[in-house]
XYZ file of C-alpha atoms in Angstrom:
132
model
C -15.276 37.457 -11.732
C -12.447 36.255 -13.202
C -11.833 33.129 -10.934
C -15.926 32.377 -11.222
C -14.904 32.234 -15.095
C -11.528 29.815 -14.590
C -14.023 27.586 -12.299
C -16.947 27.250 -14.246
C -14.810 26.256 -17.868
C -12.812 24.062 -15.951
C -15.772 22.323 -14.657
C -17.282 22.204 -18.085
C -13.964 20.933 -19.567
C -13.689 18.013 -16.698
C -18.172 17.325 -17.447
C -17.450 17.409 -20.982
C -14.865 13.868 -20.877
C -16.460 11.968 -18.882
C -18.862 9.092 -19.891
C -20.929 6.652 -17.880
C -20.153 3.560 -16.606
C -23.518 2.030 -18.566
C -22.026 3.368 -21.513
C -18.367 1.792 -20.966
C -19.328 -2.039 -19.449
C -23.291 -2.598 -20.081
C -25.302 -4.279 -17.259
C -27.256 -6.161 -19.337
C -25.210 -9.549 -19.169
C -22.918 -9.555 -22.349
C -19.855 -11.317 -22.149
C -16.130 -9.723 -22.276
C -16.366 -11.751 -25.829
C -19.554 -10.224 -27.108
C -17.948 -6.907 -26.144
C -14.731 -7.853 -27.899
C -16.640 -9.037 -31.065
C -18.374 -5.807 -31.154
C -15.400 -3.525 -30.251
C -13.346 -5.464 -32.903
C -16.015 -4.663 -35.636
C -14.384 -6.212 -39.545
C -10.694 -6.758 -38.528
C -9.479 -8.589 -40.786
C -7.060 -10.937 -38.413
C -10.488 -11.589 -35.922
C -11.862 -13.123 -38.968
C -9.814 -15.082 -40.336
C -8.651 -16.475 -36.849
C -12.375 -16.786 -36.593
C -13.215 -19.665 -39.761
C -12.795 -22.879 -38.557
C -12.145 -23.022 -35.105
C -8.663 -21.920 -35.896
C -6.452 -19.677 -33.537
C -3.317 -19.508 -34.450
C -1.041 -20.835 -37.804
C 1.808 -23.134 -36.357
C 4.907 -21.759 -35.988
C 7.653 -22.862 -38.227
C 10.325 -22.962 -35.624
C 13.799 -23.090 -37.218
C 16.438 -25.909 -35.362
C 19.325 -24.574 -33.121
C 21.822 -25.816 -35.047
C 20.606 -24.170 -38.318
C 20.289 -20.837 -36.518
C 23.536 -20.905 -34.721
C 25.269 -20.673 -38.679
C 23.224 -17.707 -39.121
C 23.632 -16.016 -35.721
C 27.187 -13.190 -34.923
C 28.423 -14.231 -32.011
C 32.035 -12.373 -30.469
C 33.851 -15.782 -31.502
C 32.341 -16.181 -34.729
C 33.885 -12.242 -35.034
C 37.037 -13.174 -34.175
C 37.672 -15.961 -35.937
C 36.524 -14.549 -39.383
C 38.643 -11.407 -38.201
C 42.028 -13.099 -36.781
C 42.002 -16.139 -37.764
C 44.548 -18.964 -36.563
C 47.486 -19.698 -38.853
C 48.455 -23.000 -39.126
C 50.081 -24.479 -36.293
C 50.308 -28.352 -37.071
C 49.388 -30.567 -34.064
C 52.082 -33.763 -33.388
C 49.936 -36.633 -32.483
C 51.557 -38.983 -30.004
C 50.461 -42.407 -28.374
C 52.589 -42.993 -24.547
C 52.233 -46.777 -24.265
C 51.445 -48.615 -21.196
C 54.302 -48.080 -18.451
C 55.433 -48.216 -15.057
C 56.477 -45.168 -13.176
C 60.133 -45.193 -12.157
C 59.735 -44.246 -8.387
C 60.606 -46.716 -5.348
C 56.787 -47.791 -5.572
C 56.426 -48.671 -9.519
C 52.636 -48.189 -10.384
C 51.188 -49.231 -13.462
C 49.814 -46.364 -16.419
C 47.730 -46.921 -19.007
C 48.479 -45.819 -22.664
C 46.830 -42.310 -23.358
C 47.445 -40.351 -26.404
C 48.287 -36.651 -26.478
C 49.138 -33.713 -29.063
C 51.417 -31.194 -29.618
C 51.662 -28.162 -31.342
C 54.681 -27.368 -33.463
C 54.961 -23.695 -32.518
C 55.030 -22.882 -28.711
C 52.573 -20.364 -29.122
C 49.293 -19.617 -31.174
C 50.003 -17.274 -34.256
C 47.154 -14.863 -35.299
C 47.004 -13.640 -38.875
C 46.268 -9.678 -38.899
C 43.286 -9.061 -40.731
C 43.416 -8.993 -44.673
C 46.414 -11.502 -44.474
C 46.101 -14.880 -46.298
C 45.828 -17.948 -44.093
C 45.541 -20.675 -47.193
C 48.006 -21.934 -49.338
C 48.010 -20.438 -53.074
């Protein structure tokens, strides 16, 4: 008796959810968009999108090089954390010359820099890296 009772409500319970397939997509030739426009009812965005033939507002896409001030990046981090101290670069122009080996070969000026200090110097954060 007591199984006939488990079957019979969970039948009912499975009947009782389920809905036809007329019900859920009509035969009678509608449209996905006329069943959209009636699922959809008032809302508020459908309508406005809606007036005027218009679908979407253009984006106001902000340039790269505006968002990269804006964006925290690891070496944006750093920096503002440990910055540099001041390590003055030396500026130097090597004119035109010849090597000096048994074959002399000509080389063209170039410039190149050098740094003061032999190796980068890191302030510690909270430590002042401008003059007074």
């Amino acid at each position: 008796m007591k199984a006939l009772y488990c079957i019979m409500m969970s039948a009912l319970l499975i009947t009782g959810c389920t809905t036809s397939t007329e019900e859920l997509l009509p035969a009678n030739g509608s449209t996905m968009r006329d069943i959209w426009d009636k699922g959809a009812g008032n809302n508020d965005l459908h309508l406005y999108r809606s007036q005027q033939g218009r679908t979407l507002d253009p984006v106001d896409y902000i340039p790269n090089t505006e968002q990269r001030a804006y964006t925290r990046t690891a070496e944006n981090e750093i920096n503002n954390l440990f910055p540099r101290l001041p390590n003055p670069d030396l500026i130097m122009y090597v004119y035109p010359h010849q090597t000096r080996s048994g074959e002399p070969l000509s080389i063209p000026g170039y410039s190149t820099v050098l740094p003061f200090y032999g190796r980068v110097q890191y302030a510690q954060p909270g430590d002042r890296t401008r003059g007074l």
